Coordinates of C-alpha atoms in Angstrom, one line a residue:
X1 CA 56.9 19.8 42.9
X2 CA 54.3 20.5 46.0
X3 CA 51.7 23.1 44.9
X4 CA 50.9 25.8 47.2
X5 CA 47.7 26.1 49.3
X6 CA 45.1 28.1 47.4
X7 CA 45.3 31.0 50.4
X8 CA 49.2 30.8 49.8
X9 CA 49.2 31.2 46.5
X10 CA 46.6 33.8 45.9
X11 CA 48.4 35.9 49.0
X12 CA 51.4 35.7 46.5
X13 CA 49.7 36.4 43.6
X14 CA 48.5 39.6 45.4
X15 CA 52.4 40.5 46.8
X16 CA 53.2 40.3 43.8
X17 CA 50.7 41.9 42.0
X18 CA 51.3 44.9 44.5
X19 CA 55.1 45.0 43.6
X20 CA 54.4 45.1 40.3
X21 CA 51.6 48.2 40.8
X22 CA 54.6 49.9 43.2
X23 CA 57.0 49.9 40.6
X24 CA 54.7 51.0 38.1
X25 CA 53.7 53.9 39.9
X26 CA 57.3 54.3 40.8
X27 CA 58.5 55.0 36.9
X28 CA 55.6 56.6 36.3
X29 CA 56.8 59.0 38.9
X30 CA 60.0 59.0 37.6
X31 CA 58.9 59.9 34.5
X32 CA 56.9 63.1 36.2
X33 CA 60.5 63.8 36.9
X34 CA 61.7 64.2 34.2
X35 CA 59.1 66.4 32.4
X36 CA 59.2 68.9 35.0
X37 CA 62.9 68.5 34.4
X38 CA 62.8 68.7 31.0
X39 CA 60.1 71.8 31.2
X40 CA 63.0 73.8 32.7
X41 CA 65.2 73.9 29.9
X42 CA 67.7 70.8 30.6
X43 CA 68.9 68.0 29.1
X44 CA 66.7 64.4 29.3
X45 CA 69.4 62.6 29.2
X46 CA 70.8 63.4 32.7
X47 CA 67.1 62.1 33.9
X48 CA 67.2 58.6 34.5
X49 CA 63.7 56.5 33.4
X50 CA 63.2 54.5 36.4
X51 CA 64.2 54.5 39.7
X52 CA 68.1 54.3 40.5
X53 CA 70.3 53.7 43.6
X54 CA 71.3 57.4 45.2
X55 CA 74.1 56.7 46.7
X56 CA 75.7 59.4 44.4
X57 CA 73.9 62.3 45.7
X58 CA 75.2 65.1 48.1
X59 CA 72.3 66.8 49.8
X60 CA 69.0 64.8 48.8
X61 CA 68.1 62.2 50.6
X62 CA 70.0 58.5 49.3
X63 CA 68.4 55.5 48.7
X64 CA 66.0 54.8 45.4
X65 CA 65.4 58.2 43.5
X66 CA 65.0 59.7 40.4
X67 CA 67.9 62.2 40.3
X68 CA 70.9 61.7 38.6
X69 CA 74.3 63.1 40.1
X70 CA 73.7 66.1 36.8
X71 CA 70.0 66.7 38.1
X72 CA 71.0 67.0 41.4
X73 CA 73.4 69.6 40.3
X74 CA 71.6 71.5 37.8
X75 CA 68.4 71.3 40.2
X76 CA 71.0 73.2 42.8
X77 CA 71.7 75.8 40.4
X78 CA 67.8 76.5 39.5
X79 CA 67.3 76.5 43.4
X80 CA 69.7 79.9 43.4
X81 CA 68.0 80.6 40.6
X82 CA 64.4 80.6 41.9
X83 CA 65.7 82.4 44.9
X84 CA 66.9 85.1 43.2
X85 CA 64.3 85.9 41.2
X86 CA 61.6 85.3 44.0
X87 CA 63.5 88.3 46.4
X88 CA 64.4 90.3 43.2
X89 CA 60.7 90.3 42.3
X90 CA 59.1 91.6 45.2
X91 CA 61.9 93.9 46.2
X92 CA 61.8 95.5 42.5
X93 CA 57.9 96.2 42.8
X94 CA 59.2 98.5 45.9
X95 CA 61.8 99.8 44.5
X96 CA 59.9 100.8 41.3
X97 CA 57.7 102.6 43.4
X98 CA 59.8 104.5 45.3
X99 CA 61.5 105.5 42.2
X100 CA 58.2 106.4 39.9
X101 CA 57.2 108.8 43.4
X102 CA 60.8 110.2 43.6
X103 CA 60.3 110.8 39.7
X104 CA 57.4 112.4 40.3
X105 CA 57.6 114.2 42.9
X106 CA 61.1 116.3 41.3
X107 CA 59.1 116.9 38.3
X108 CA 56.8 118.2 39.9
X109 CA 58.9 120.6 42.5
X110 CA 61.1 121.6 39.7
X111 CA 58.0 122.5 37.5
X112 CA 56.5 124.1 40.1
X113 CA 59.6 126.5 41.0
X114 CA 59.5 127.3 36.7
X115 CA 56.2 128.4 37.1
X116 CA 55.9 130.1 40.1
X117 CA 59.4 132.3 38.5
X118 CA 57.1 132.6 34.8
X119 CA 54.2 133.8 37.1
X120 CA 56.3 136.5 38.6
X121 CA 57.6 137.5 36.1
X122 CA 54.8 138.2 33.6
X123 CA 52.9 139.7 36.9
X124 CA 55.6 142.2 37.4
X125 CA 56.6 143.1 33.7
X126 CA 52.7 144.1 33.6
X127 CA 52.2 145.5 36.4
X128 CA 55.9 147.5 36.7
X129 CA 56.9 147.2 33.4
X130 CA 60.1 149.1 32.5
X131 CA 61.5 149.5 36.4
X132 CA 61.0 145.9 37.0
X133 CA 63.0 144.6 33.7
X134 CA 65.5 147.0 35.1
X135 CA 66.0 144.9 38.0
X136 CA 64.6 141.8 37.0
X137 CA 68.2 140.4 37.7
X138 CA 67.0 140.2 40.8
X139 CA 64.2 138.3 41.0
X140 CA 65.9 136.0 38.5
X141 CA 68.8 135.2 41.3
X142 CA 66.0 134.6 43.7
X143 CA 64.5 131.7 41.5
X144 CA 67.9 130.4 40.6
X145 CA 69.1 130.1 44.1
X146 CA 66.0 128.1 45.3
X147 CA 66.3 125.8 43.1
X148 CA 70.0 125.3 43.7
X149 CA 69.3 124.5 47.1
X150 CA 66.1 122.2 46.1
X151 CA 68.8 120.2 44.0
X152 CA 70.9 119.5 46.7
X153 CA 73.5 122.8 46.1
X154 CA 75.2 124.0 49.5
X155 CA 72.7 127.0 49.8
X156 CA 71.5 128.7 53.4
X157 CA 68.1 129.5 52.2
X158 CA 67.8 132.0 55.6
X159 CA 70.7 134.1 54.6
X160 CA 69.8 133.8 50.9
X161 CA 66.5 135.3 51.5
X162 CA 68.2 138.1 54.2
X163 CA 70.3 139.1 50.9
X164 CA 67.3 139.2 48.7
X165 CA 65.5 141.7 50.8
X166 CA 68.7 144.0 51.3
X167 CA 69.5 144.1 47.7
X168 CA 65.9 144.8 47.1
X169 CA 65.5 147.6 49.5
X170 CA 68.6 149.5 48.5
X171 CA 67.0 149.3 44.8
X172 CA 63.9 150.2 46.3
X173 CA 65.2 153.4 48.8
X174 CA 66.9 154.6 45.3
X175 CA 63.5 154.3 43.5
X176 CA 61.4 156.2 46.4
X177 CA 63.8 158.8 47.4
X178 CA 65.4 159.9 43.8
X179 CA 66.1 163.5 44.7
X180 CA 69.0 162.2 46.7
X181 CA 72.5 160.5 46.0
X182 CA 73.1 157.4 47.3
X183 CA 77.0 155.3 48.0
X184 CA 77.4 152.0 48.1
X185 CA 78.5 152.4 51.4
X186 CA 75.2 154.2 52.4
X187 CA 72.9 151.9 51.5
X188 CA 74.9 149.3 53.5
X189 CA 74.1 151.4 56.7
X190 CA 70.6 152.1 55.4
X191 CA 70.5 147.8 55.4
X192 CA 71.9 147.6 58.8
X193 CA 68.8 149.2 59.9
X194 CA 66.4 146.7 58.3
X195 CA 64.6 145.2 61.3
X196 CA 64.2 148.4 62.5
X197 CA 62.8 150.3 59.7
X198 CA 61.0 146.9 58.4
X199 CA 60.1 148.8 55.2
X200 CA 58.2 145.7 53.6
X201 CA 56.1 145.4 56.7
X202 CA 56.2 141.5 58.3
X203 CA 55.9 139.6 54.3
X204 CA 59.8 138.7 55.0
X205 CA 59.9 137.2 58.1
X206 CA 57.0 135.6 57.1
X207 CA 58.1 134.2 53.9
X208 CA 61.6 133.3 54.8
X209 CA 59.8 131.1 58.0
X210 CA 57.3 129.7 54.8
X211 CA 59.7 129.3 52.0
X212 CA 62.7 127.5 54.4
X213 CA 60.2 125.1 56.3
X214 CA 58.4 124.2 52.7
X215 CA 61.7 123.9 50.6
X216 CA 63.2 121.7 53.4
X217 CA 59.8 119.5 53.8
X218 CA 60.1 119.5 49.9
X219 CA 63.7 118.3 49.3
X220 CA 64.1 115.9 52.8
X221 CA 61.4 114.1 51.4
X222 CA 62.6 113.9 47.7
X223 CA 65.9 113.2 49.0
X224 CA 63.8 110.3 51.2
X225 CA 62.1 108.8 48.2
X226 CA 65.6 108.5 46.7
X227 CA 67.8 107.3 49.2
X228 CA 64.9 104.0 49.7
X229 CA 65.0 103.6 45.9
X230 CA 68.8 102.8 46.3
X231 CA 68.8 100.7 49.3
X232 CA 66.5 98.4 48.2
X233 CA 68.2 98.3 44.9
X234 CA 71.7 97.4 46.8
X235 CA 70.3 94.7 49.1
X236 CA 68.2 93.1 46.8
X237 CA 70.9 91.5 45.0
X238 CA 71.1 87.9 46.6
X239 CA 73.9 85.9 46.7
X240 CA 73.1 82.5 49.0
X241 CA 75.8 81.3 51.3
X242 CA 76.8 77.5 50.5
X243 CA 74.6 76.5 53.3
X244 CA 71.3 78.9 51.7
X245 CA 72.4 76.7 48.4
X246 CA 72.4 73.3 50.5
X247 CA 68.9 74.5 52.1
X248 CA 67.3 75.9 49.2
X249 CA 68.0 72.4 47.1
X250 CA 66.9 70.6 49.4
X251 CA 63.1 72.3 50.2
X252 CA 62.7 73.0 46.4
X253 CA 63.9 70.3 44.2
X254 CA 64.9 67.2 46.5
X255 CA 61.2 66.2 46.8
X256 CA 61.2 65.9 42.9
X257 CA 63.9 63.2 43.3
X258 CA 61.5 61.0 45.4
X259 CA 59.2 61.7 42.7
X260 CA 56.8 64.3 44.8
X261 CA 56.8 67.0 41.7
X262 CA 53.5 68.7 42.8
X263 CA 54.3 68.2 46.9
X264 CA 55.1 72.1 47.6
X265 CA 57.6 72.7 50.9
X266 CA 55.9 73.0 54.6
X267 CA 55.1 76.9 55.5
X268 CA 57.3 76.8 58.8
X269 CA 60.2 74.4 57.2
X270 CA 60.2 77.2 54.1
X271 CA 60.5 80.0 56.9
X272 CA 62.8 79.0 58.7
X273 CA 64.9 78.3 55.4
X274 CA 64.3 82.0 54.1
X275 CA 65.0 83.9 57.6
X276 CA 68.2 81.7 57.4
X277 CA 69.0 82.9 53.6
X278 CA 67.7 86.8 54.6
X279 CA 69.5 87.0 57.7
X280 CA 71.0 90.0 57.1
X281 CA 68.4 91.7 55.4
X282 CA 65.9 90.8 58.3
X283 CA 68.3 92.7 59.9
X284 CA 67.1 96.0 58.1
X285 CA 63.8 96.3 59.1
X286 CA 64.0 97.9 62.7
X287 CA 66.1 101.3 60.6
X288 CA 63.2 100.7 57.4
X289 CA 60.2 100.8 59.5
X290 CA 61.7 103.9 61.5
X291 CA 62.5 105.2 58.3
X292 CA 59.0 105.0 57.1
X293 CA 57.5 106.7 60.0
X294 CA 59.5 109.4 59.3
X295 CA 58.6 109.8 56.1
X296 CA 55.2 109.8 56.7
X297 CA 55.7 112.4 59.4
X298 CA 57.3 115.2 57.0
X299 CA 54.3 113.8 54.4
X300 CA 51.9 115.6 57.7
X301 CA 54.0 118.7 57.1
X302 CA 53.8 118.8 53.1
X303 CA 50.1 118.7 53.2
X304 CA 49.8 120.9 56.3
X305 CA 52.0 124.3 57.3
X306 CA 54.8 123.2 55.1
X307 CA 53.2 122.8 51.8
X308 CA 55.7 123.8 49.5
X309 CA 52.7 124.8 47.1
X310 CA 50.7 126.8 48.8
X311 CA 53.9 129.1 49.4
X312 CA 55.3 129.0 45.7
X313 CA 52.4 129.5 43.8
X314 CA 51.5 133.1 45.7
X315 CA 55.0 134.1 45.9
X316 CA 54.5 137.4 43.1
X317 CA 51.6 138.3 45.4
X318 CA 53.8 138.3 48.4
X319 CA 57.2 140.1 47.0
X320 CA 54.7 142.3 45.6
X321 CA 52.6 143.2 48.9
X322 CA 56.4 143.7 50.0
X323 CA 57.3 146.5 48.4
X324 CA 53.7 147.9 48.1
X325 CA 54.3 147.9 51.8
X326 CA 57.6 150.2 51.0
X327 CA 55.9 152.8 48.8
X328 CA 53.6 153.5 51.7
X329 CA 55.6 153.7 54.6
X330 CA 58.5 155.5 52.5
X331 CA 58.3 158.8 54.0
X332 CA 58.6 157.0 57.6
X333 CA 61.6 154.6 56.2
X334 CA 63.3 157.4 54.8
X335 CA 63.3 159.5 57.7
X336 CA 64.2 156.6 60.0
X337 CA 67.5 156.0 57.9
X338 CA 68.2 159.7 57.3
X339 CA 68.3 159.9 61.2
X340 CA 70.5 156.6 61.8
X341 CA 72.4 157.0 58.5
X342 CA 73.0 161.0 58.1
X343 CA 71.5 163.1 55.4
X344 CA 72.8 161.7 52.0
X345 CA 74.4 164.3 49.2
X346 CA 70.8 165.8 46.6
X347 CA 71.4 164.2 43.5
X348 CA 72.1 166.7 40.1
X349 CA 69.2 168.3 38.5
X350 CA 68.6 165.9 35.5
X351 CA 66.1 165.6 32.7
X352 CA 62.8 164.4 33.5
X353 CA 62.7 161.0 34.6
X354 CA 60.9 158.0 32.2
X355 CA 57.9 157.1 33.4
X356 CA 56.5 153.5 33.4
X357 CA 53.2 153.1 34.0
X358 CA 51.4 149.2 33.6
X359 CA 49.6 148.9 30.8
X360 CA 46.9 146.8 32.9
X361 CA 47.4 146.6 36.4
X362 CA 46.8 143.2 39.1
X363 CA 44.2 140.3 37.7
X364 CA 42.1 138.2 39.5
X365 CA 45.4 135.9 40.0
X366 CA 45.3 137.7 42.8
X367 CA 42.3 135.8 44.4
X368 CA 43.3 133.2 47.5
X369 CA 42.3 130.1 46.4
X370 CA 40.3 128.0 48.6
X371 CA 41.6 124.3 49.3
X372 CA 39.0 122.5 47.3
X373 CA 40.4 124.7 44.4
X374 CA 43.3 123.8 44.5
X375 CA 45.0 124.5 40.9
X376 CA 47.0 121.3 38.9
X377 CA 49.9 124.2 38.9
X378 CA 52.9 121.4 38.0
X379 CA 53.5 118.3 36.3
X380 CA 49.5 117.7 35.8
X381 CA 48.7 117.3 39.3
X382 CA 49.0 119.4 43.2
X383 CA 50.9 118.5 45.9
X384 CA 47.6 117.1 47.8
X385 CA 47.3 114.2 45.2
X386 CA 50.8 113.0 45.4
X387 CA 51.2 112.8 49.1
X388 CA 48.1 111.1 49.2
X389 CA 49.2 108.2 46.9
X390 CA 52.8 108.2 48.4
X391 CA 51.4 108.0 52.2
X392 CA 49.3 105.1 51.6
X393 CA 52.2 103.1 49.3
X394 CA 54.6 103.9 52.7
X395 CA 51.9 102.6 55.2
X396 CA 52.3 99.5 52.7
X397 CA 56.1 99.1 52.8
X398 CA 56.2 99.0 56.7
X399 CA 57.8 95.8 57.7
X400 CA 58.6 94.7 54.3
X401 CA 62.3 93.0 55.6
X402 CA 60.7 90.9 58.5
X403 CA 57.7 90.4 56.3
X404 CA 59.7 89.4 53.2
X405 CA 60.5 85.2 54.0
X406 CA 56.5 84.7 54.5
X407 CA 55.8 86.9 51.4
X408 CA 58.0 84.7 48.8
X409 CA 57.0 81.2 51.3
X410 CA 53.3 82.2 50.1
X411 CA 53.8 83.3 46.5
X412 CA 52.3 80.5 44.0
X413 CA 54.8 79.7 42.5
X414 CA 56.5 78.7 45.9
X415 CA 53.3 76.9 47.6
X416 CA 50.4 77.4 44.3
X417 CA 47.3 76.1 46.9
X418 CA 47.3 75.6 50.5
X419 CA 48.2 72.0 52.1
X420 CA 47.6 70.6 55.4
X421 CA 50.5 70.2 57.8
X422 CA 50.4 66.8 56.7
X423 CA 50.6 66.9 53.0
X424 CA 53.6 68.8 52.5
X425 CA 56.9 68.4 52.0
X426 CA 59.4 68.7 54.9
X427 CA 62.8 68.2 53.8
X428 CA 62.6 63.9 53.6
X429 CA 59.6 63.3 53.4
X430 CA 55.7 64.2 52.6
X431 CA 54.4 64.7 56.6
X432 CA 54.5 67.6 59.0
X433 CA 57.4 69.4 59.9
X434 CA 57.7 70.1 63.7
X435 CA 60.7 71.9 64.2
X436 CA 60.2 75.9 65.4
X437 CA 60.0 78.7 63.7
X438 CA 63.1 80.6 64.3
X439 CA 63.5 84.7 64.5
X440 CA 64.4 87.4 61.6
X441 CA 66.9 88.8 61.9
X442 CA 70.9 87.3 62.1
X443 CA 71.0 87.6 65.3
X444 CA 68.5 84.9 65.8
X445 CA 70.0 82.3 63.6
X446 CA 71.5 80.4 65.6
X447 CA 69.1 78.1 66.1
X448 CA 67.9 77.7 62.8
X449 CA 67.8 73.9 62.3
X450 CA 67.9 75.0 57.9
X451 CA 70.7 76.9 57.8
X452 CA 73.8 77.6 59.3
X453 CA 74.5 81.1 59.9
X454 CA 77.1 83.0 60.8
X455 CA 75.7 85.2 63.4
X456 CA 79.7 86.5 64.3
X457 CA 79.6 88.0 60.3
X458 CA 77.0 90.4 59.0
X459 CA 76.7 92.0 55.5
X460 CA 79.0 94.7 55.1
X461 CA 76.4 96.1 52.2
X462 CA 73.4 95.8 54.5
X463 CA 75.1 97.3 57.6
X464 CA 76.1 99.9 55.4
X465 CA 72.8 100.8 53.8
X466 CA 71.2 100.5 57.7
X467 CA 73.4 103.6 58.3
X468 CA 72.2 105.1 55.1
X469 CA 68.2 104.6 56.6
X470 CA 69.2 106.0 59.8
X471 CA 71.0 109.1 59.0
X472 CA 68.3 109.6 56.6
X473 CA 65.7 109.8 59.6
X474 CA 67.6 112.2 61.1
X475 CA 67.5 114.4 58.1
X476 CA 63.4 113.6 58.2
X477 CA 63.2 114.4 61.9
X478 CA 64.9 117.5 60.9
X479 CA 63.0 118.4 58.6
X480 CA 60.0 117.6 60.4
X481 CA 60.7 120.4 63.2
X482 CA 61.4 122.9 60.1
X483 CA 65.2 122.6 60.7
X484 CA 67.6 122.3 57.8
X485 CA 69.7 119.9 56.6
X486 CA 72.7 119.1 54.6
X487 CA 72.6 116.7 52.2
X488 CA 76.0 117.2 50.2
X489 CA 77.6 114.8 53.1
X490 CA 75.6 111.6 53.4
X491 CA 77.4 110.2 56.4
X492 CA 77.6 113.3 57.8
X493 CA 74.5 113.1 60.7
X494 CA 74.8 117.3 61.7
X495 CA 71.8 119.4 60.8
X496 CA 73.5 121.5 58.4
X497 CA 72.7 125.0 58.4
X498 CA 70.0 125.4 60.8
X499 CA 68.3 128.1 59.0
X500 CA 64.7 126.7 60.2
X501 CA 62.2 127.7 62.7
X502 CA 62.9 124.8 64.8
X503 CA 59.1 124.3 66.6
X504 CA 58.1 121.6 67.5
X505 CA 55.1 120.0 65.9
X506 CA 53.2 121.2 68.7
X507 CA 54.0 124.4 68.4
X508 CA 53.5 125.0 64.8
X509 CA 50.5 127.0 64.2
X510 CA 48.6 126.5 60.8
X511 CA 47.8 130.4 60.9
X512 CA 51.8 131.2 60.0
X513 CA 49.8 130.6 55.8
X514 CA 50.4 133.8 54.4
X515 CA 47.1 136.3 53.8
X516 CA 48.0 137.6 50.4
X517 CA 44.5 139.6 50.8
X518 CA 45.8 140.9 54.2
X519 CA 46.6 144.2 53.5
X520 CA 43.6 145.1 50.6
X521 CA 40.9 143.7 53.6
X522 CA 42.4 146.6 56.1
X523 CA 42.4 149.2 53.2
X524 CA 38.5 148.6 52.9
X525 CA 37.8 148.2 56.2
X526 CA 39.6 151.2 57.9
X527 CA 38.0 153.3 55.0
X528 CA 39.1 153.5 51.6
X529 CA 39.4 157.9 51.4
X530 CA 41.0 157.9 54.2
X531 CA 43.7 155.6 53.9
X532 CA 43.8 156.4 49.9
X533 CA 44.7 159.4 50.7
X534 CA 47.1 159.1 53.4
X535 CA 48.9 156.8 51.2
X536 CA 49.1 158.7 48.2
X537 CA 50.3 161.8 49.5
X538 CA 52.9 159.9 51.3
X539 CA 54.5 158.3 48.1
X540 CA 53.8 161.4 46.0
X541 CA 55.6 163.5 49.2
X542 CA 58.5 161.1 48.4
X543 CA 58.9 160.6 44.8
X544 CA 60.2 162.8 42.5
X545 CA 59.6 160.3 39.8
X546 CA 56.2 160.6 38.5
X547 CA 55.7 157.3 37.7
X548 CA 56.2 156.1 40.9
X549 CA 52.8 157.9 42.3
X550 CA 50.8 156.5 39.1
X551 CA 52.3 153.0 39.1
X552 CA 50.7 153.1 43.0
X553 CA 47.4 154.4 42.0
X554 CA 46.9 152.1 39.2
X555 CA 47.3 149.5 41.6
X556 CA 45.4 150.6 44.1
X557 CA 42.0 150.9 41.4
X558 CA 42.8 147.5 40.6
X559 CA 43.0 146.2 44.2
X560 CA 39.4 147.7 45.1

């Protein structure tokens, strides 16, 4: 037997050693694959201990592999589950934000109404006594309708407020003219002259404007938070198509079959797969961004002239101010009404009217709040705090759907640490990914190199959510301009009842904020004695019931 030359022998031994080392490394790689596979709860008997021929594989690269056919199928199912989990986690975080803010806003608005009603009731009982309690259902009905409107009832705010002032005028007209008997027909005639009589001064006009704009903005904003929550809920449940499922397996677990358990997908490779699998969700982005912008616009209104807290907190003062104005001008109002509707019949003689003088007058509560003294009247917070918080969250939510593929690819579960472009998995090997990244949305997926997407078949669930966002954005813009909106049928894109002011943002000055001390200030400025004497004589000449005279005097002393 001929001996090999020494150099040839050394070369042969070196090659054998390298072959044995390579086999050992491959066996070690397969053992690592087995460990990872078992750690996911799979049966270890599915995995070979060494590399085997991969002709049985359907998706991952054939050749020598660490994966059996059973492993490939389980990896395929796992990659789909990983994808659903990744999408769900990011969407659920955003959905929970909208859900929690909606609940907080809803709680705040409802509690604000409850507090305003209780405050008015307490103050009017204290101030007007039995006169108020005999007519309290009028005020209760006002708050019932306001609450019904907020929760989505078919209430026309403008008509409802007009009815409230008309009914209050009828009650007050009887009180300041007890010497006359009025039929219902006569009082209807008086109501027709409300615009000319202006019995309550400018309070009804200002309050109607403020209440309408504030309630429209509050209700629309809360509804917007709920719509966003529901849209995310409906589109966050993804069912990968066969092509997407194929791409997910190839991207996430086919590297394991090559023994590369620690190598993560290349960034651009991952982006193409995710944009293909989330093509329909990507189409949400444009309308979603428009919706977020509209929400931010209404949020600014809530912080400024449409602040429902600044309207409802002093509403008892405003209504009382209107009543005082009616008392002060009762002679002139009555004379004009008599001229228009005729002289009513005299009331038959009767016993003295019982007195109802308040035991306590107005309290310090009527001092207007400075902006920095805004009370936490409801839900342990204030509207300013709620709006400031949600505005930041809304800004962060912009471009959510277009950035979702990158967000998932950058998640540490997908790529725990940055890798060089040459040290990542490109779908076939540990090497650079050379293909271009496709755009977002269904229309851009025609040339996606990783996922076959039928761009002629949009997802109808996504299309419906896009329509919901479009409708809600339109309602937001109406609310921003002070126009009422209708939530009874969300598919109706009409502007609703149209009870708002319709002002454009540049024409809505902040001086619409109602000054609750306006009349008091005038009393002081124009001379205490002159105004007191003229007002008192006007009331006492027109009131047969002494209770009203004493009531007004008591109220004036407290206002001073």
